[in-house]
Short mmCIF file of C-alpha atoms in Angstrom, two decimals:
data_model
loop_
_atom_site.label_atom_id
_atom_site.label_comp_id
_atom_site.label_asym_id
_atom_site.label_seq_id
_atom_site.Cartn_x
_atom_site.Cartn_y
_atom_site.Cartn_z
CA MET A 1 102.39 159.05 235.06
CA ALA A 2 102.92 160.67 238.46
CA GLY A 3 105.44 158.79 240.53
CA ARG A 4 106.85 156.93 237.53
CA GLY A 5 110.26 158.39 238.19
CA THR A 6 110.39 157.30 241.82
CA ASP A 7 109.01 153.76 241.89
CA HIS A 8 111.84 152.37 239.81
CA ASN A 9 113.64 150.75 242.70
CA PRO A 10 111.55 147.99 244.18
CA LEU A 11 114.30 146.47 246.30
CA PHE A 12 115.53 149.43 248.27
CA MET A 13 113.95 152.45 249.80
CA ASP A 14 115.17 155.89 248.87
CA GLN A 15 116.52 156.51 252.34
CA VAL A 16 119.17 153.83 251.99
CA PRO A 17 122.50 155.57 251.29
CA GLY A 18 124.11 154.95 247.92
CA SER A 19 127.25 153.38 249.31
CA LEU A 20 125.24 150.70 251.12
CA ARG A 21 123.20 150.01 247.99
CA LEU A 22 126.42 149.73 245.99
CA THR A 23 127.90 147.29 248.50
CA VAL A 24 124.80 145.10 248.45
CA TRP A 25 124.66 145.07 244.65
CA VAL A 26 128.37 144.33 244.30
CA LEU A 27 128.15 141.44 246.76
CA LEU A 28 125.06 140.05 245.02
CA LEU A 29 126.65 140.31 241.58
CA VAL A 30 129.95 138.77 242.66
CA ALA A 31 128.01 135.86 244.20
CA LEU A 32 126.07 135.51 240.94
CA MET A 33 129.27 135.46 238.90
CA VAL A 34 130.90 132.86 241.12
CA LEU A 35 127.80 130.64 240.99
CA ASP A 36 127.47 131.00 237.24
CA HIS A 37 131.16 130.41 236.60
CA ARG A 38 131.98 127.67 239.08
CA HIS A 39 128.82 125.61 239.29
CA HIS A 40 126.87 126.40 236.12
CA TRP A 41 123.76 126.21 238.27
CA LEU A 42 122.31 129.06 236.37
CA LEU A 43 122.65 127.60 232.89
CA GLN A 44 119.06 126.41 232.99
CA GLY A 45 117.95 129.76 234.33
CA ARG A 46 119.91 131.37 231.54
CA ALA A 47 118.02 129.34 228.98
CA LEU A 48 114.77 130.59 230.50
CA THR A 49 115.87 134.21 230.46
CA GLY A 50 117.24 133.59 227.01
CA ARG A 51 113.72 133.09 225.79
CA VAL A 52 113.29 136.83 226.17
CA LEU A 53 116.43 137.38 224.13
CA ASP A 54 115.55 134.98 221.32
CA PRO A 55 113.31 137.46 219.45
CA VAL A 56 115.90 140.18 220.09
CA PHE A 57 118.56 138.05 218.42
CA SER A 58 116.27 137.46 215.44
CA LEU A 59 115.73 141.21 215.18
CA LEU A 60 119.44 141.94 215.40
CA GLU A 61 120.11 139.41 212.65
CA LEU A 62 117.85 141.21 210.17
CA PRO A 63 120.37 143.72 208.74
CA ASP A 64 122.92 140.95 208.25
CA GLN A 65 120.37 138.75 206.50
CA ALA A 66 119.20 141.61 204.29
CA GLY A 67 122.80 142.25 203.27
CA ARG A 68 123.31 138.59 202.51
CA GLN A 69 120.19 138.49 200.33
CA LEU A 70 121.17 141.65 198.50
CA ALA A 71 124.61 140.19 197.80
CA THR A 72 123.06 137.00 196.44
CA TRP A 73 120.73 139.02 194.26
CA LEU A 74 123.56 141.08 192.84
CA VAL A 75 125.71 138.13 191.81
CA GLU A 76 126.07 138.22 188.06
CA GLN A 77 124.51 135.67 185.77
CA GLN A 78 127.87 134.64 184.35
CA SER A 79 129.45 133.76 187.65
CA LEU A 80 126.30 131.80 188.47
CA VAL A 81 126.68 129.69 185.32
CA ALA A 82 130.36 129.07 186.03
CA ARG A 83 129.49 128.21 189.60
CA LYS A 84 126.77 125.81 188.52
CA GLN A 85 129.19 123.94 186.28
CA GLN A 86 131.71 123.80 189.06
CA LEU A 87 129.09 122.49 191.46
CA GLU A 88 127.96 119.83 188.98
CA ARG A 89 131.54 118.64 188.61
CA ASP A 90 131.94 118.64 192.39
CA ASN A 91 128.68 116.80 192.75
CA VAL A 92 129.83 113.93 190.56
CA ARG A 93 133.15 113.74 192.32
CA LEU A 94 131.53 113.83 195.76
CA ARG A 95 128.97 111.18 194.82
CA VAL A 96 131.75 108.85 193.83
CA GLN A 97 133.61 109.61 197.02
CA LEU A 98 130.43 109.04 198.99
CA ARG A 99 130.09 105.55 197.51
CA GLN A 100 133.64 104.80 198.57
CA TRP A 101 133.02 106.19 202.02
CA GLN A 102 129.85 104.16 202.39
CA ALA A 103 131.73 101.02 201.58
CA LEU A 104 134.38 101.95 204.11
CA LEU A 105 131.74 102.87 206.66
CA ASN A 106 130.07 99.49 206.28
CA ASP A 107 133.38 97.75 206.91
CA GLN A 108 134.13 100.03 209.79
CA GLN A 109 130.73 99.55 211.37
CA GLN A 110 131.14 95.80 211.18
CA ILE A 111 134.52 96.03 212.86
CA GLN A 112 133.21 98.39 215.52
CA ALA A 113 130.23 96.19 216.13
CA LEU A 114 132.67 93.39 216.85
CA LEU A 115 134.92 95.50 219.04
CA GLN A 116 132.47 97.73 220.88
CA PRO A 117 128.88 96.59 220.99
CA MET A 118 127.88 99.84 222.71
CA VAL A 119 128.96 102.23 219.97
CA ARG A 120 125.97 104.01 218.51
CA ALA A 121 125.85 104.75 214.80
CA SER A 122 126.36 108.44 214.26
CA GLY A 123 122.98 110.12 214.02
CA GLN A 124 121.72 112.70 211.62
CA LEU A 125 123.80 115.83 211.32
CA GLN A 126 122.12 119.15 211.97
CA VAL A 127 123.81 122.05 210.16
CA ALA A 128 123.59 125.54 211.65
CA ARG A 129 124.90 128.93 210.61
CA VAL A 130 126.93 131.02 213.02
CA VAL A 131 125.09 134.27 213.67
CA ALA A 132 127.28 137.20 212.67
CA LEU A 133 126.25 139.44 215.56
CA ASN A 134 128.03 137.26 218.09
CA SER A 135 130.01 139.58 220.28
CA HIS A 136 131.63 137.44 222.93
CA PRO A 137 134.70 139.47 223.96
CA PHE A 138 137.20 136.76 223.08
CA GLY A 139 135.11 135.02 220.42
CA THR A 140 135.16 131.73 222.30
CA ARG A 141 131.39 131.37 222.39
CA VAL A 142 129.23 131.71 219.31
CA LEU A 143 125.52 131.97 218.69
CA ILE A 144 124.00 129.66 216.06
CA ASN A 145 120.67 129.97 214.28
CA ARG A 146 119.24 126.59 215.26
CA GLY A 147 117.57 125.90 218.59
CA LYS A 148 115.22 123.66 220.50
CA ALA A 149 112.56 123.87 217.75
CA GLU A 150 115.06 122.39 215.28
CA GLY A 151 116.13 119.61 217.61
CA VAL A 152 119.28 121.11 219.10
CA GLU A 153 120.01 120.00 222.64
CA THR A 154 122.54 120.90 225.31
CA GLY A 155 125.68 118.79 225.09
CA MET A 156 125.68 118.19 221.33
CA ALA A 157 129.10 118.30 219.69
CA ALA A 158 129.70 121.09 217.16
CA LEU A 159 132.02 120.18 214.27
CA ASP A 160 133.29 122.18 211.34
CA SER A 161 134.61 120.65 208.13
CA GLN A 162 138.17 120.52 209.48
CA GLY A 163 137.69 119.32 213.04
CA VAL A 164 135.96 119.65 216.38
CA ALA A 165 134.80 123.21 217.10
CA GLY A 166 132.96 122.98 220.43
CA GLN A 167 129.74 121.96 222.11
CA VAL A 168 126.26 123.35 222.69
CA ILE A 169 125.88 124.83 226.17
CA THR A 170 122.61 126.80 226.15
CA VAL A 171 119.56 126.20 223.96
CA LEU A 172 116.96 128.84 223.17
CA PRO A 173 113.87 128.26 221.01
CA HIS A 174 115.56 129.24 217.72
CA HIS A 175 119.15 129.92 218.72
CA ALA A 176 121.82 128.17 220.75
CA TRP A 177 125.13 129.09 222.34
CA VAL A 178 128.13 126.99 221.41
CA MET A 179 131.20 127.00 223.65
CA LEU A 180 134.25 126.63 221.42
CA ILE A 181 137.20 124.45 222.35
CA SER A 182 139.24 127.65 222.72
CA ASP A 183 137.19 128.73 225.77
CA PRO A 184 139.09 128.50 229.08
CA ASP A 185 136.12 126.57 230.49
CA HIS A 186 136.28 123.89 227.80
CA ALA A 187 138.10 120.58 228.23
CA LEU A 188 138.11 117.92 225.52
CA PRO A 189 139.34 114.32 225.95
CA VAL A 190 141.71 113.46 223.09
CA GLN A 191 144.31 110.93 222.05
CA LEU A 192 147.39 111.07 219.86
CA ARG A 193 146.57 109.43 216.55
CA ARG A 194 150.10 108.03 216.14
CA THR A 195 150.60 106.49 219.59
CA GLY A 196 147.19 106.49 221.27
CA VAL A 197 148.48 108.46 224.29
CA ARG A 198 145.54 110.17 226.00
CA SER A 199 145.34 113.80 226.97
CA ILE A 200 142.90 116.63 227.60
CA VAL A 201 142.83 119.71 225.39
CA VAL A 202 142.01 122.92 227.24
CA GLY A 203 141.26 126.35 225.73
CA ARG A 204 143.25 129.47 226.52
CA GLY A 205 140.90 132.09 225.12
CA ARG A 206 142.77 132.21 221.80
CA ALA A 207 141.51 130.94 218.46
CA ASP A 208 144.91 129.68 217.27
CA GLU A 209 146.34 127.96 220.32
CA LEU A 210 145.17 125.34 222.81
CA GLU A 211 146.97 123.42 225.51
CA ALA A 212 147.23 119.63 225.83
CA MET A 213 147.31 118.70 229.51
CA ASN A 214 148.47 115.69 231.53
CA LEU A 215 151.07 114.43 229.07
CA PRO A 216 153.99 112.91 231.03
CA LEU A 217 157.55 114.03 230.24
CA SER A 218 158.29 110.57 228.89
CA ALA A 219 155.30 110.48 226.55
CA ASP A 220 156.14 110.09 222.87
CA ILE A 221 154.96 113.42 221.41
CA GLN A 222 156.42 115.25 218.43
CA VAL A 223 155.61 118.52 216.73
CA GLY A 224 153.19 117.74 213.91
CA ASP A 225 151.40 114.92 215.74
CA MET A 226 147.66 114.81 215.20
CA LEU A 227 145.25 114.81 218.13
CA GLU A 228 141.80 113.26 217.69
CA THR A 229 138.79 112.83 219.97
CA SER A 230 139.02 109.74 222.12
CA GLY A 231 135.29 109.45 222.68
CA ILE A 232 135.82 109.19 226.43
CA GLY A 233 132.99 110.92 228.25
CA GLY A 234 130.58 110.20 225.43
CA ARG A 235 130.10 113.81 224.37
CA PHE A 236 132.09 113.72 221.13
CA PRO A 237 132.17 111.14 218.37
CA PRO A 238 135.51 109.27 218.56
CA HIS A 239 138.37 109.60 216.05
CA TYR A 240 137.43 113.06 214.87
CA PRO A 241 140.46 115.33 214.23
CA VAL A 242 140.99 118.12 216.81
CA ALA A 243 144.42 119.72 216.61
CA VAL A 244 148.06 119.46 215.56
CA VAL A 245 150.94 119.67 218.03
CA THR A 246 152.95 122.84 217.41
CA HIS A 247 155.18 123.13 220.44
CA VAL A 248 156.55 120.67 223.00
CA GLN A 249 158.56 121.79 226.00
CA ARG A 250 159.86 119.39 228.62
CA VAL A 251 161.08 121.02 231.82
CA PRO A 252 163.13 118.52 233.89
CA GLY A 253 161.64 118.03 237.33
CA GLU A 254 158.07 118.79 236.33
CA ARG A 255 155.49 116.05 236.05
CA PHE A 256 153.99 116.99 232.71
CA ALA A 257 155.26 118.34 229.43
CA HIS A 258 154.04 121.72 228.18
CA VAL A 259 152.32 120.97 224.91
CA ARG A 260 150.75 123.65 222.71
CA VAL A 261 148.48 122.62 219.86
CA ARG A 262 146.79 124.40 216.95
CA PRO A 263 143.11 123.60 216.42
CA LEU A 264 142.16 122.33 212.96
CA ALA A 265 138.75 123.99 213.04
CA GLU A 266 138.97 127.62 211.96
CA LEU A 267 137.65 128.94 215.23
CA ASP A 268 137.95 132.62 214.38
CA ARG A 269 136.01 132.42 211.13
CA LEU A 270 133.40 129.76 211.61
CA GLN A 271 130.45 130.01 209.24
CA PHE A 272 128.65 126.70 209.47
CA LEU A 273 128.66 124.11 212.22
CA ALA A 274 127.44 120.52 212.07
CA LEU A 275 125.84 119.38 215.31
CA SER A 276 125.84 115.74 216.32
CA TRP A 277 125.52 113.54 219.34
CA GLY A 278 128.46 111.60 220.61
CA PRO A 279 128.25 107.83 221.11
CA GLU A 280 126.18 108.09 224.29
CA PRO A 281 123.56 110.83 224.60
CA SER A 282 123.39 112.08 228.16
CA MET B 1 115.56 166.73 240.84
CA ASN B 2 112.89 164.37 242.09
CA THR B 3 110.14 165.52 239.80
CA PRO B 4 108.89 162.76 237.56
CA LEU B 5 110.06 162.76 233.99
CA LYS B 6 107.92 164.15 231.23
CA ARG B 7 106.62 161.73 228.65
CA HIS B 8 109.05 162.81 225.95
CA HIS B 9 111.94 162.41 228.36
CA GLN B 10 110.85 158.88 229.13
CA GLY B 11 110.54 158.06 225.44
CA LEU B 12 113.92 159.47 224.54
CA MET B 13 115.57 157.79 227.51
CA TRP B 14 114.27 154.34 226.67
CA ALA B 15 114.97 154.78 222.96
CA SER B 16 118.56 155.84 223.65
CA LEU B 17 119.16 153.07 226.21
CA LEU B 18 117.81 150.39 223.86
CA THR B 19 119.83 151.78 220.95
CA ALA B 20 122.93 151.64 223.14
CA LEU B 21 122.14 148.04 224.08
CA MET B 22 121.77 147.13 220.38
CA LEU B 23 125.07 148.82 219.60
CA GLU B 24 126.72 146.79 222.37
CA PHE B 25 125.34 143.61 220.78
CA TRP B 26 126.71 144.66 217.39
CA HIS B 27 130.25 144.70 218.78
CA PRO B 28 132.51 143.80 215.80
CA LEU B 29 134.42 140.56 216.14
CA ASP B 30 137.93 141.71 215.30
CA GLY B 31 140.03 144.44 213.75
CA LEU B 32 140.44 148.05 214.71
CA ALA B 33 136.70 148.62 215.13
CA ALA B 34 136.51 145.88 217.74
CA ARG B 35 139.29 147.51 219.77
CA LEU B 36 137.81 150.97 219.55
CA TRP B 37 134.14 150.01 220.05
CA PRO B 38 132.98 152.40 222.79
CA GLN B 39 131.06 151.56 225.95
CA TRP B 40 127.75 152.76 224.49
CA LEU B 41 125.53 151.75 227.37
CA MET B 42 127.68 153.41 230.04
CA LEU B 43 127.92 156.63 228.01
CA VAL B 44 124.16 156.88 227.44
CA MET B 45 123.52 156.08 231.10
CA ALA B 46 126.04 158.76 232.09
CA TYR B 47 124.10 161.34 230.10
CA TRP B 48 120.82 160.47 231.80
CA ILE B 49 122.39 160.42 235.25
CA MET B 50 123.71 163.94 234.69
CA GLU B 51 120.39 165.09 233.27
CA ARG B 52 118.23 163.52 235.99
CA SER B 53 120.05 161.50 238.62
CA ARG B 54 116.95 159.46 239.41
CA CYS B 55 116.21 158.09 235.99
CA VAL B 56 119.10 155.64 235.83
CA SER B 57 119.18 153.78 239.12
CA MET B 58 121.61 151.04 240.08
CA PHE B 59 118.71 148.64 239.63
CA ARG B 60 118.33 149.63 235.99
CA GLY B 61 122.08 149.35 235.55
CA VAL B 62 121.95 145.78 236.86
CA LEU B 63 118.99 144.98 234.61
CA PHE B 64 120.69 146.24 231.45
CA GLY B 65 123.99 144.72 232.52
CA LEU B 66 122.44 141.28 232.93
CA LEU B 67 120.77 141.58 229.51
CA LEU B 68 124.17 142.40 228.05
CA ASP B 69 125.75 139.41 229.83
CA LEU B 70 123.09 137.08 228.45
CA GLY B 71 123.31 138.53 224.96
CA ARG B 72 127.07 138.37 224.76
CA GLY B 73 127.32 134.94 226.35
CA VAL B 74 129.69 135.97 229.13
CA VAL B 75 129.50 135.04 232.81
CA LEU B 76 126.32 136.46 234.39
CA GLY B 77 126.87 139.62 236.39
CA GLN B 78 130.02 140.85 234.66
CA HIS B 79 128.66 143.87 232.80
CA ALA B 80 126.14 144.46 235.58
CA LEU B 81 128.95 144.84 238.11
CA LEU B 82 130.85 147.33 235.94
CA LEU B 83 127.70 149.37 235.27
CA VAL B 84 126.69 149.48 238.95
CA VAL B 85 130.11 150.76 239.98
CA GLY B 86 130.07 153.38 237.22
CA ILE B 87 126.55 154.52 238.07
CA TYR B 88 127.40 154.84 241.74
CA LEU B 89 130.48 156.97 241.07
CA LEU B 90 128.55 159.21 238.68
CA GLN B 91 125.65 159.64 241.06
CA GLN B 92 128.06 160.69 243.79
CA THR B 93 129.85 163.25 241.64
CA ARG B 94 127.13 164.41 239.26
CA LEU B 95 126.39 167.68 241.06
CA ARG B 96 129.95 168.85 240.45
CA VAL B 97 130.72 167.11 237.15
CA ARG B 98 127.54 168.37 235.53
CA PHE B 99 128.64 171.99 235.65
CA TYR B 100 132.24 171.42 234.63
CA PRO B 101 133.34 172.68 231.21
CA MET B 102 133.17 169.93 228.63
CA TRP B 103 136.86 168.97 228.67
CA GLN B 104 136.85 168.65 232.46
CA GLN B 105 133.66 166.65 232.34
CA THR B 106 135.23 164.33 229.78
CA ALA B 107 138.31 163.93 231.97
CA ALA B 108 136.21 163.06 235.02
CA LEU B 109 134.20 160.54 233.01
CA SER B 110 137.43 159.05 231.61
CA GLY B 111 138.50 158.25 235.15
CA ILE B 112 135.33 156.25 235.71
CA LEU B 113 135.62 154.54 232.31
CA LEU B 114 139.24 153.60 233.04
CA LEU B 115 138.29 152.16 236.41
CA GLN B 116 135.63 150.04 234.71
CA GLN B 117 138.14 148.79 232.16
CA ALA B 118 140.59 147.91 234.94
CA LEU B 119 137.85 145.98 236.73
CA GLN B 120 136.95 144.19 233.52
CA TRP B 121 140.58 143.29 232.92
CA GLY B 122 140.76 141.76 236.41
CA LEU B 123 137.55 139.81 235.82
CA TYR B 124 138.76 138.41 232.50
CA ARG B 125 142.04 137.37 234.08
CA TRP B 126 140.14 135.61 236.85
CA LEU B 127 138.04 133.78 234.26
CA GLY B 128 141.18 132.66 232.39
CA TYR B 129 140.98 134.85 229.28
CA PRO B 130 144.18 136.35 227.83
CA ALA B 131 143.04 139.94 228.43
CA GLN B 132 145.47 142.73 227.54
CA TRP B 133 145.43 145.88 229.66
CA GLN B 134 146.18 147.98 226.56
CA ASP B 135 142.81 146.99 225.10
CA GLY B 136 141.08 148.61 228.06
CA LEU B 137 142.97 151.85 227.42
CA TRP B 138 141.83 151.85 223.78
CA THR B 139 138.20 151.31 224.71
CA ALA B 140 138.24 153.96 227.44
CA ALA B 141 139.96 156.45 225.13
CA SER B 142 137.49 155.97 222.27
CA SER B 143 134.56 156.19 224.69
CA ALA B 144 135.92 159.43 226.13
CA MET B 145 136.38 160.86 222.62
CA LEU B 146 132.78 160.02 221.81
CA TRP B 147 131.37 161.56 224.98
CA PRO B 148 131.15 165.27 223.95
CA TRP B 149 129.42 164.36 220.67
CA LEU B 150 127.00 161.98 222.30
CA PHE B 151 126.24 164.55 225.01
CA LEU B 152 125.54 167.23 222.40
CA LEU B 153 123.37 164.91 220.33
CA LEU B 154 121.23 163.75 223.23
CA ASP B 155 121.01 167.27 224.67
CA ARG B 156 119.82 168.69 221.32
CA LEU B 157 117.25 165.92 220.94
CA ASN B 158 116.08 166.51 224.48
CA MET B 159 115.67 170.26 223.96
CA TRP B 160 114.01 169.82 220.60
CA LEU B 161 111.45 167.42 222.07
CA ARG B 162 110.77 169.78 224.97
CA ARG B 163 110.21 172.70 222.64
CA SER B 164 107.94 170.76 220.33
CA GLU B 165 105.83 169.69 223.30
CA ASN B 166 105.28 173.22 224.58
#
């Protein structure tokens, strides 16, 4: 017990003045931030340290899960019956659609096999729930409740039912961080569905607006055009919808047009994410 | 000032710091609550610095800051940097600030909180996020409003524990 209050600082002796200690810490932390931001050298280290946080996340999730269970328990019998009927109807409809899709998929796979012998059939989808406690300041990174133990790996594409949402960047034993396409660090190779013109979609820290880069002034782009993944880079499955063009500005004299797009995935209220590998696992 | 902390002090300190960390993790995603969510960790640390300057060192600030960075998925070192700067400023001024009347104490702390928010704004801009400087004002203001109540609560708990031990 004695001395507990004084041995808290293993790096510096007590004689070192506070201003010097502050300077050293600030320099160290700025270096850490630059390394982490620019080179992502520490991502692996982060996963290791994250192992400490994994149980903490599970603990923090408890109140949310309890609330969810209580809500389920309180749902009235009647609405359950109505819901069951609705689901049965949906089930039939979806089964029929699935048959149609399977037929289409067979055709498509045959065509792709002819065109691109390297294309890998899309693997099994892993579905994860977005953990509600996520508190990234701009909501551009989310925590999901599937991790290494469930087969999640760094680099997997995260898709919601509408379009591409992001990719897995850090994997913990039972959780993983997903960087959304709205993150300023995220770049996604895309193409215009109508014309096939290629571009890169970059996040701006906002859930409702992204930027399409490297589109020449002369490129044929219109408001309302659909952008889809091009599959270049191998991270994302090709031809998956990404965003719709909302704003095109061409400034004479500049090399590229300013193109703003709206993501199809509902990035600010994601609930479930499907994780899948792109055509070439890295 | 340099005497080691009593056991109940240690317990209360760790409990309050961990609670503050949890509250930081529970940061709401959007809406008014998200804007006004106070800087729990800095406030709790401020209390313990004023109570015993030695019990919240810069090292502990860095440790908690890094935990916060990892938990919130932001660039490593961001919260740690803000906490270290805040802790340093408080340690330098604690002997005066501690004996100020409450409103003056709150004003002095607001200065530090505002500086942290300004730093954070700069960092977000550097990282490419569309940070608004008004948001920093909101957070600093709500944190300052919370300070007297948090101070009273922790002080009461502290005194109650001391009395029950004797």
